[in-house]
Coordinates of C-alpha atoms and ligand atoms in Angstrom, one line a residue:
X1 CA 16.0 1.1 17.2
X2 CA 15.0 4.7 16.1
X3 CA 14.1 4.8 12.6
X4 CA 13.0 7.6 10.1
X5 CA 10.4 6.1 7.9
X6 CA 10.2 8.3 4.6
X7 CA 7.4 8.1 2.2
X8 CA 8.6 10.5 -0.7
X9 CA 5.8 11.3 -3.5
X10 CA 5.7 14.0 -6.4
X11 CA 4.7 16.9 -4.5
X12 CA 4.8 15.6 -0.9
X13 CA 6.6 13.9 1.3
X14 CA 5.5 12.0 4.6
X15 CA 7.4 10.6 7.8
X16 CA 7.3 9.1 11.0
X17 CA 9.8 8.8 13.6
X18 CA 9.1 5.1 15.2
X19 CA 10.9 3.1 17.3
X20 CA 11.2 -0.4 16.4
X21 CA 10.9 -2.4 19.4
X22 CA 8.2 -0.5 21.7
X23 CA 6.5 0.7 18.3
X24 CA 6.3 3.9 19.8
X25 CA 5.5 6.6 17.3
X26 CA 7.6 9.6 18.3
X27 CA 6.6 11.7 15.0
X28 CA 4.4 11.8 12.2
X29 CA 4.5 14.7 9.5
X30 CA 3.9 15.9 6.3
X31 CA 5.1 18.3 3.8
X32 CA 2.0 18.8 0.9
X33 CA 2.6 20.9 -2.6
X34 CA 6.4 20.6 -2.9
X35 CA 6.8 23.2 -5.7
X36 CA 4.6 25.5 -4.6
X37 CA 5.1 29.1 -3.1
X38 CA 2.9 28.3 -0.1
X39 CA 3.9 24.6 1.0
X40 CA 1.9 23.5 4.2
X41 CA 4.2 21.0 6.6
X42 CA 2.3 19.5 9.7
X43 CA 4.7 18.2 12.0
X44 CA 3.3 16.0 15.3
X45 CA 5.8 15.0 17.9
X46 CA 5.9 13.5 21.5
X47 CA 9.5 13.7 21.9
X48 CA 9.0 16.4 24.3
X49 CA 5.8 15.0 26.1
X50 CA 6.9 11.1 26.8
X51 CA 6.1 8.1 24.8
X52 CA 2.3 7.8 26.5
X53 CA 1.6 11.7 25.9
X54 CA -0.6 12.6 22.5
X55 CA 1.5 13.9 19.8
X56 CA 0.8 17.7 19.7
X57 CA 1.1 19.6 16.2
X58 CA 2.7 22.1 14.5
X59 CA 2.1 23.8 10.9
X60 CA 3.9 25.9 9.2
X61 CA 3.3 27.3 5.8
X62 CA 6.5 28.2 3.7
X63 CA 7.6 27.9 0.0
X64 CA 9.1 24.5 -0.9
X65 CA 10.3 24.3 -3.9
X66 CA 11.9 20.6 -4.1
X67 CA 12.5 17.1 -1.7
X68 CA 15.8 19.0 -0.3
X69 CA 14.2 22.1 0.8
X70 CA 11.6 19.7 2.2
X71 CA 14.2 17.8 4.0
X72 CA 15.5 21.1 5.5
X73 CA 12.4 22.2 6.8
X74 CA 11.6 18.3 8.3
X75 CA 14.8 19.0 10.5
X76 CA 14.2 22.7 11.0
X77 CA 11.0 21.2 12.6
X78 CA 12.5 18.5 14.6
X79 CA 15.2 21.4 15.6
X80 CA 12.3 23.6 17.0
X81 CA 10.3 21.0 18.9
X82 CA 12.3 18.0 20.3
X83 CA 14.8 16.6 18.6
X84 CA 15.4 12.8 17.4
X85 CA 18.5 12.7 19.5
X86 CA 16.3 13.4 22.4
X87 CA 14.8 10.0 22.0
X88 CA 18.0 7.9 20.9
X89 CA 20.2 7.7 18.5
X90 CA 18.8 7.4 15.0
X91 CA 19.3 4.0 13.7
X92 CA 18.7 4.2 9.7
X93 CA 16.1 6.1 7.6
X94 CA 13.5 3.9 5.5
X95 CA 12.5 5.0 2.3
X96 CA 9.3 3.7 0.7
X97 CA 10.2 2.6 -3.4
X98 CA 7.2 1.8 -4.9
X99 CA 8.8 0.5 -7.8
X100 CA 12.1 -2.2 -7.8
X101 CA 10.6 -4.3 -10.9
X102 CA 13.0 -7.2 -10.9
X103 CA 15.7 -5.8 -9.5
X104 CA 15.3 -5.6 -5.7
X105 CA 13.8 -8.4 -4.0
X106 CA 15.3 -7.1 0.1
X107 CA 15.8 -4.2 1.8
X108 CA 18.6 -2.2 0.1
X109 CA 21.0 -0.3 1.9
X110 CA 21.2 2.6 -0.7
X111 CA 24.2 3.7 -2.3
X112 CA 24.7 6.0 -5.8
X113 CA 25.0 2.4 -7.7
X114 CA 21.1 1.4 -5.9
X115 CA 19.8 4.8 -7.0
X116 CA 20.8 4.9 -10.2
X117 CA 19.2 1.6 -11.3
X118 CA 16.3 2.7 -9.5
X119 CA 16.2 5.9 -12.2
X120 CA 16.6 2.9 -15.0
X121 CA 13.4 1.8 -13.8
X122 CA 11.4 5.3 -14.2
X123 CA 9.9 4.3 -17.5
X124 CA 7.9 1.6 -15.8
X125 CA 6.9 3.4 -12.9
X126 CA 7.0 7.3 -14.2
X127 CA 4.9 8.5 -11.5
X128 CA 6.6 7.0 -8.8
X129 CA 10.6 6.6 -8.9
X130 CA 11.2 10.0 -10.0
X131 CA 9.8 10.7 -6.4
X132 CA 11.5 8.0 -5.1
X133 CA 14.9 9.6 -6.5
X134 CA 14.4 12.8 -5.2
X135 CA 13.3 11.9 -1.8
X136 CA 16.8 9.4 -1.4
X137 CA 19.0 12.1 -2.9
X138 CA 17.8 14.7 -0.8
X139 CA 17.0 12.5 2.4
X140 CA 21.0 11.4 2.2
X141 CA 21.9 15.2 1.9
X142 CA 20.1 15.9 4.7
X143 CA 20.6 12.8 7.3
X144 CA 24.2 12.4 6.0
X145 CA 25.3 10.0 9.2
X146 CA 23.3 6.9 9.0
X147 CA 22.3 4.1 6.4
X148 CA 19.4 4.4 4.2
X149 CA 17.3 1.6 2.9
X150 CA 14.8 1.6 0.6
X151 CA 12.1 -1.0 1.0
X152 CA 10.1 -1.9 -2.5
X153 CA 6.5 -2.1 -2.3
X154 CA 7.2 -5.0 -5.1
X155 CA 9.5 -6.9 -3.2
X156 CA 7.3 -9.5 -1.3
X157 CA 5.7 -10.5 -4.6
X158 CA 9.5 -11.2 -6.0
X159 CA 8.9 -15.3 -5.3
X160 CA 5.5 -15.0 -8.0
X161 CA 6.0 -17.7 -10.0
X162 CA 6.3 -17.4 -13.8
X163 CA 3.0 -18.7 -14.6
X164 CA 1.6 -16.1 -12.5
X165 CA 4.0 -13.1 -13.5
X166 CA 4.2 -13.4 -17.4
X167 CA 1.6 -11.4 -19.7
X168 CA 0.9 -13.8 -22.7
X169 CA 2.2 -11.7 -25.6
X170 CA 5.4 -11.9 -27.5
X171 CA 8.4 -12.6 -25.1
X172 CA 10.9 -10.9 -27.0
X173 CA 8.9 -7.4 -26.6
X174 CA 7.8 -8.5 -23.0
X175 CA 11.8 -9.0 -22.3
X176 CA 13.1 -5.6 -24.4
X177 CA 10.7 -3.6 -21.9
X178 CA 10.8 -5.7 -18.9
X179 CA 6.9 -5.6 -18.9
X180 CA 5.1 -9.0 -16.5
X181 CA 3.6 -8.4 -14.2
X182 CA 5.0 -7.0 -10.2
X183 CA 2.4 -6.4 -8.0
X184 CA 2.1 -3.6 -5.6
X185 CA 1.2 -3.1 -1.7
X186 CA 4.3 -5.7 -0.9
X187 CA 5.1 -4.1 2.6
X188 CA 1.1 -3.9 4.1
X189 CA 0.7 -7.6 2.5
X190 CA 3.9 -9.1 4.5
X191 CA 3.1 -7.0 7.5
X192 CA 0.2 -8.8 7.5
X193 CA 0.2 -12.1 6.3
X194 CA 3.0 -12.2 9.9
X195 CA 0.8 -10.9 12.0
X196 CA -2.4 -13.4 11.1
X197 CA 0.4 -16.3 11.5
X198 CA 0.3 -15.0 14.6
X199 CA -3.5 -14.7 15.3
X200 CA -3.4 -18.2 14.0
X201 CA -0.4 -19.9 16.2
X202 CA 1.2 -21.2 13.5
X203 CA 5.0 -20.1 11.8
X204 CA 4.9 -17.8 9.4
X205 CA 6.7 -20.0 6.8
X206 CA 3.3 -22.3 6.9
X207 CA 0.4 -19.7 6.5
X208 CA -1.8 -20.1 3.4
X209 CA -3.6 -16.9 2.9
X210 CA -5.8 -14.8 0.7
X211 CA -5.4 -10.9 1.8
X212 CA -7.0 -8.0 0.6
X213 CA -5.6 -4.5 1.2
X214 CA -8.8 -2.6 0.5
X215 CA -7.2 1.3 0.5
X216 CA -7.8 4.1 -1.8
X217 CA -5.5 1.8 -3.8
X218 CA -6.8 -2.0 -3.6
X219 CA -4.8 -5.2 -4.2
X220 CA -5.3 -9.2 -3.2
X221 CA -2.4 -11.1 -2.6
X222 CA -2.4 -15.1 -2.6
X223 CA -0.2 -16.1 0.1
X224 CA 1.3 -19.9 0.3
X225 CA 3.5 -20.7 3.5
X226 CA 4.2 -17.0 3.9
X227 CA 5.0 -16.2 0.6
X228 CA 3.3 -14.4 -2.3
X229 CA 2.3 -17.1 -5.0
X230 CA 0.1 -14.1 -7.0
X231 CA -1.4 -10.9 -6.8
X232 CA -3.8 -8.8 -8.5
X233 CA -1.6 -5.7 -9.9
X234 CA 0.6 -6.3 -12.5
X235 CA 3.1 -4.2 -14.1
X236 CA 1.5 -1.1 -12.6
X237 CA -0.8 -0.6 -10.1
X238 CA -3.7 -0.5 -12.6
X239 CA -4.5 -4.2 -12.7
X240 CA -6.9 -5.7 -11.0
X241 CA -9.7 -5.0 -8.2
X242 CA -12.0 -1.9 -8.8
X243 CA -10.5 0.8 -6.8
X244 CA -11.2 4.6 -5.8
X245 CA -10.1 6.6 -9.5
X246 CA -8.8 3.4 -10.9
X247 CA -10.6 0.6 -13.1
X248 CA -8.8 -2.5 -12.2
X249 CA -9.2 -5.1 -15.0
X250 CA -11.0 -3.9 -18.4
X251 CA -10.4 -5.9 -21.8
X252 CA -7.6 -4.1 -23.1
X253 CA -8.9 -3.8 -26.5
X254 CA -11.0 -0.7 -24.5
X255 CA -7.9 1.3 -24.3
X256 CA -7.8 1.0 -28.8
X257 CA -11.5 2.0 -28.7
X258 CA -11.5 4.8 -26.7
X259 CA -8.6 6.0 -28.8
X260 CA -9.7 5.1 -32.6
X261 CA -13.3 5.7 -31.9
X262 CA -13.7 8.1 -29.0
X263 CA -10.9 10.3 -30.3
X264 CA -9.0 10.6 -27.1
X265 CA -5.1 10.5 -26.8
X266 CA -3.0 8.0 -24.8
X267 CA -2.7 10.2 -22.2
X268 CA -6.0 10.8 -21.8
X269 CA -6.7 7.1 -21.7
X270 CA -3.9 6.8 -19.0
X271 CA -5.8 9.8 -17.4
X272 CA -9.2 8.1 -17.4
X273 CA -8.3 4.8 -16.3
X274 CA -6.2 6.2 -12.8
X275 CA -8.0 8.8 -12.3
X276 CA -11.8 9.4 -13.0
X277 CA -12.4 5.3 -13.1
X278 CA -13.6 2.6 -10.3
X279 CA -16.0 4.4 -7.9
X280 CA -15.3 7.6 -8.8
X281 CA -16.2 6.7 -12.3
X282 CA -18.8 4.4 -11.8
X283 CA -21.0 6.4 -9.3
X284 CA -19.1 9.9 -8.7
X285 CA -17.7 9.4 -5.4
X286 CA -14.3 7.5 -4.9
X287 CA -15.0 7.3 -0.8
X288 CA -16.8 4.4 0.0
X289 CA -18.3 5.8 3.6
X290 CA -19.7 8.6 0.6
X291 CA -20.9 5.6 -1.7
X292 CA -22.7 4.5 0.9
X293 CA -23.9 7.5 2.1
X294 CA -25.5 7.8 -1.6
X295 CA -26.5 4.3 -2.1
X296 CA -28.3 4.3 1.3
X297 CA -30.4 7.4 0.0
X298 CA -31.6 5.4 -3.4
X299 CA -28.6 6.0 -5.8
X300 CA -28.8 3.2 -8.4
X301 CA -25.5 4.5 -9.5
X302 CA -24.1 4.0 -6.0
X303 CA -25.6 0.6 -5.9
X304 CA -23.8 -0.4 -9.0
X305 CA -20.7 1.1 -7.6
X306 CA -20.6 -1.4 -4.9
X307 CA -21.9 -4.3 -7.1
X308 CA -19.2 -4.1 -9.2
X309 CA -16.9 -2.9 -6.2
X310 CA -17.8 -6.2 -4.9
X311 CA -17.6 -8.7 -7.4
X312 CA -14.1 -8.0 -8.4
X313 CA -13.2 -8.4 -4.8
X314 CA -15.1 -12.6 -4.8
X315 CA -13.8 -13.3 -8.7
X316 CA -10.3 -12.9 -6.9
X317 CA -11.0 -14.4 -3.8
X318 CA -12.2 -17.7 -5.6
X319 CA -9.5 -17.7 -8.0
X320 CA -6.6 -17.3 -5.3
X321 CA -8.6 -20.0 -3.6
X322 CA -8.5 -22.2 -6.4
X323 CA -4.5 -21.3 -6.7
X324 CA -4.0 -21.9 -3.5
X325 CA -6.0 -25.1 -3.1
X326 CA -6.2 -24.4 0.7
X327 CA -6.3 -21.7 3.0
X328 CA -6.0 -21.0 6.9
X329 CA -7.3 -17.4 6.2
X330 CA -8.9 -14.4 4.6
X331 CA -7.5 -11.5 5.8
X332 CA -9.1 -8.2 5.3
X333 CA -6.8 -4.7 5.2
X334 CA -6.3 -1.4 4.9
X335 CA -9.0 1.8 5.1
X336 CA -12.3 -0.5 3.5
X337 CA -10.9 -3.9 5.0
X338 CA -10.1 -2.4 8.8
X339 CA -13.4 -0.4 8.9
X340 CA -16.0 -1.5 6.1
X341 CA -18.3 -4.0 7.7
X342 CA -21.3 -3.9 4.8
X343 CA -18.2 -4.3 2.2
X344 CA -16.5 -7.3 4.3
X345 CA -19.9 -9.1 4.7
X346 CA -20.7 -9.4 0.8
X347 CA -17.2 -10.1 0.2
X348 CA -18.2 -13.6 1.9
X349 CA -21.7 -13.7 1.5
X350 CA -22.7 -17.5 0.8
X351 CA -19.4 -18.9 1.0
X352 CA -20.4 -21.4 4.0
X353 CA -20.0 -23.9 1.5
X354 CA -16.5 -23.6 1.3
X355 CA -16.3 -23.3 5.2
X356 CA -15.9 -19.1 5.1
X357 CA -18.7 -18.5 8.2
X358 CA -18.2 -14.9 10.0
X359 CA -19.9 -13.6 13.4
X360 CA -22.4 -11.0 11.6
X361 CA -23.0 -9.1 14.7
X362 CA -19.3 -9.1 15.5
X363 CA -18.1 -7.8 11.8
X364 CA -20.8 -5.6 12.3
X365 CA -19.9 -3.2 14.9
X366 CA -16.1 -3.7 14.2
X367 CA -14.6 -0.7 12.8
X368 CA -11.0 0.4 13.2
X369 CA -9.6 -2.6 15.4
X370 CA -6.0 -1.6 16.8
X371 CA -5.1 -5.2 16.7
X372 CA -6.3 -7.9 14.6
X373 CA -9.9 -9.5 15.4
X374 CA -10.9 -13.1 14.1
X375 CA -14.0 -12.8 12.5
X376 CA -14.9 -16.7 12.1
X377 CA -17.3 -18.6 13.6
X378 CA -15.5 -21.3 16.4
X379 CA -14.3 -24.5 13.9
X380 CA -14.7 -22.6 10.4
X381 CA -12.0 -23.9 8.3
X382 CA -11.1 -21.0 6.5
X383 CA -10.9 -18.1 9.7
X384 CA -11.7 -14.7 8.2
X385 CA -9.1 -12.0 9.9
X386 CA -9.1 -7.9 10.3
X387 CA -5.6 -6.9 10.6
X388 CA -4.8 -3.4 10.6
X389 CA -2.2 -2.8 8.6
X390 CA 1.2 -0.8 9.7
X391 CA 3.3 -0.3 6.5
X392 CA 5.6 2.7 8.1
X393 CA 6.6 -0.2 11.1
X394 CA 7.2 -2.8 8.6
X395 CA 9.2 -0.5 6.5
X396 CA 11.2 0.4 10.2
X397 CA 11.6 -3.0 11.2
X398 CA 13.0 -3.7 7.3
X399 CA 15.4 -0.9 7.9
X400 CA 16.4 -1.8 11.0
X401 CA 17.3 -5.7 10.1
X402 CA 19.0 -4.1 6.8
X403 CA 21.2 -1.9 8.7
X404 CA 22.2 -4.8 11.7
X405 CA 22.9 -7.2 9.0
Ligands
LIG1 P1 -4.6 4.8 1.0 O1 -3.5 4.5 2.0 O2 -4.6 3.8 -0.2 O3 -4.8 6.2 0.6 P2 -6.4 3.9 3.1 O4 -6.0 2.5 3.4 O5 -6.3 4.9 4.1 O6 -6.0 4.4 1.7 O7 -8.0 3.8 2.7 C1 -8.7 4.9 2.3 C2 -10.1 4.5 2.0 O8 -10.7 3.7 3.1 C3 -11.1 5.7 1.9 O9 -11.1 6.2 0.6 C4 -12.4 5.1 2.3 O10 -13.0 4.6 1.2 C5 -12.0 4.0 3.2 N1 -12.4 4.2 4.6 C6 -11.7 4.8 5.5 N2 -12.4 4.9 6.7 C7 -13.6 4.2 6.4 C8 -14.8 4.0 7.2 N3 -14.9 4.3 8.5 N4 -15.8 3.3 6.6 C9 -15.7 2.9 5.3 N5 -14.6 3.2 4.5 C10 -13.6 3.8 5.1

């Protein structure tokens, strides 16, 4: 099936054109600074070329002023250089919803009821569903023929039990605002905790798993038979590891500090903690190939950054453990996990005890596998996993089971 995978944020929106079964990629584009009088919109296709020819690129530079006239210049480009009919028929369009709190635990063929809860829901996810909104509305306006799904990056952690989701402060506050916690990074966790099932021969519904999406964003998941039992954001993405701009965990009593002592606002606070936190706080550089690049040259701050970086990363890997009791797995994802070897190795530094042992020389030259590579030594217990995540397929092959159902 030929799906449009759509990735709608404030000012930009990204696609891909996939195809479900041979995973071919027939496009790939993005339009940056929605809003702006000169809006850039790179546009890559093969539809022209053949499935096994490079995608070649165009760019065009126009004013876009919202999601719609984004959407018109995304078929304007398809128009000018191979058309999605040229491929097959187009199946669906997937959206990417970052946020579907309690409300959306599937894939959800999207209607005007879907999208107006999905507003309800902007005051826990301000930055995100307005996006989301905009990207539906105009995606529908412009691809008016075939379904549209959205896929929730909070889905997969929807069977979190209680114990794991609630925030211990008073219930009937925590109920009047829905606030417990969500967790984020759903789609690239699912995608794959499946595909180490596979690595490991063993049905999806009976994989116990720790994964760790290391990206610009970072989240661990604790996976038992398949399923999310925890994870380390909460009611926003904020919660938990140390991340590029972001802080992770802090005592919250920080947030009254910095605001009866320091004199800032809340929305400075907000501002500090996304944005000019984790590495880029601690050491200036929110790239860990440039924290390294610094840390190999002496920086103490640097050194810190990765310390800390680090730690977070093994205080969640031993509690999940301890949640989980057992695990076939530790499965390593995303930008860091599929290419960081230094970060990966004291992730599970010392763990032999436990039965985590890793092929050093192996981890160390592996950077960027396009399909997942088993890490452990022959007989470990606990196999350590790099699986490249593919959050636009996953989001596709969603769509495309949504719309045969
Ligand atoms: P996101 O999708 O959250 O923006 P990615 O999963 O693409 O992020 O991860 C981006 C991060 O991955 C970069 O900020 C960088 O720190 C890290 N990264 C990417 N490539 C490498 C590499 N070759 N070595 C080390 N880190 C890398």
């Amino acid at each position: 099936m030929i799906v449009l995978v759509v990735n709608a944020g404030s000012s930009s929106l990204k696609y891909q054109l996939v195809d479900t079964e041979s995973e071919v990629v027939w496009a790939t584009g993005l339009v940056e600074r929605i809003g702006d009088e000169e809006s850039p919109l790179t546009h890559r296709t093969r539809i022209r070329a053949g499935a096994d020819a490079d995608l070649v690129e165009t760019s065009t530079v126009s004013p876009i002023h919202d999601h719609t006239e984004a959407f018109r210049a995304v078929t304007a480009a398809f128009a000018a250089t191979g058309d999605v009919s040229e491929v097959g028929q187009l199946a669906g369009v997937g959206h990417r919803a970052v946020q579907g709190a309690d409300q959306f635990s599937e894939p959800t063929i999207v209607t005007p009821e879907v999208i107006d809860v999905i507003r309800e829901l902007i005051p826990l996810a301000p930055l995100h569903n307005p996006a989301a909104v905009a990207g539906l509305e105009s995606a529908m306006a412009a691809f008016p023929d075939v379904p549209h799904v959205a896929v929730f990056d909070t889905a997969f952690h929807s069977t979190i039990p209680a114990a794991a989701y609630t925030y211990a402060i008073d219930q009937s506050v925590a109920r009047e605002h829905r606030i417990r916690r969500y967790g984020f990074h759903g789609t690239s966790h699912k995608y794959v905790t499946a595909k180490a099932a596979e690595v490991l021969g063993k049905p999806v519904d009976s994989v116990d798993l720790v994964t760790l999406h290391l990206g610009n964003g970072a989240s661990a998941c604790a996976v038992r038979g398949g399923r999310s039992v925890e994870t380390s954001m909460g009611l926003t993405p904020l919660e938990g590891l140390v991340m590029g701009t972001r802080s992770g965990d802090i005592d919250p009593a920080l947030v009254f500090h910095l605001i009866t002592t320091a004199g800032m606002s809340a929305a400075e606070v907000d501002t500090l903690l996304n944005k000019r936190s984790g590495l880029l706080g601690l050491c200036g550089q929110n790239d860990l190939r440039e924290v390294h690049a610094l840390a190999a040259n002496g920086d103490a701050d640097a050194e810190l950054a990765l310390s800390v970086y680090v730690h977070r990363i093994r205080k969640y890997l031993g509690a999940y453990l301890a949640i989980l009791g057992r695990a076939d797995a530790i499965v390593f994802t995303a930008g860091v996990g599929e290419n960081d070897p230094e970060i990966r190795r004291r992730v599970i530094a010392g763990l032999e005890m436990i039965g985590v042992a890793i092929d050093t020389e192996r981890n160390a030259t592996l950077r960027g596998p396009s399909a997942p590579v088993d890490l452990s030594f022959r007989g470990a217990p606990i196999r350590v996993l790099v699986v490249p995540t593919n959050e636009e397929l996953e989001i596709a092959r969603q769509t495309a089971t949504a719309v045969s159902a």
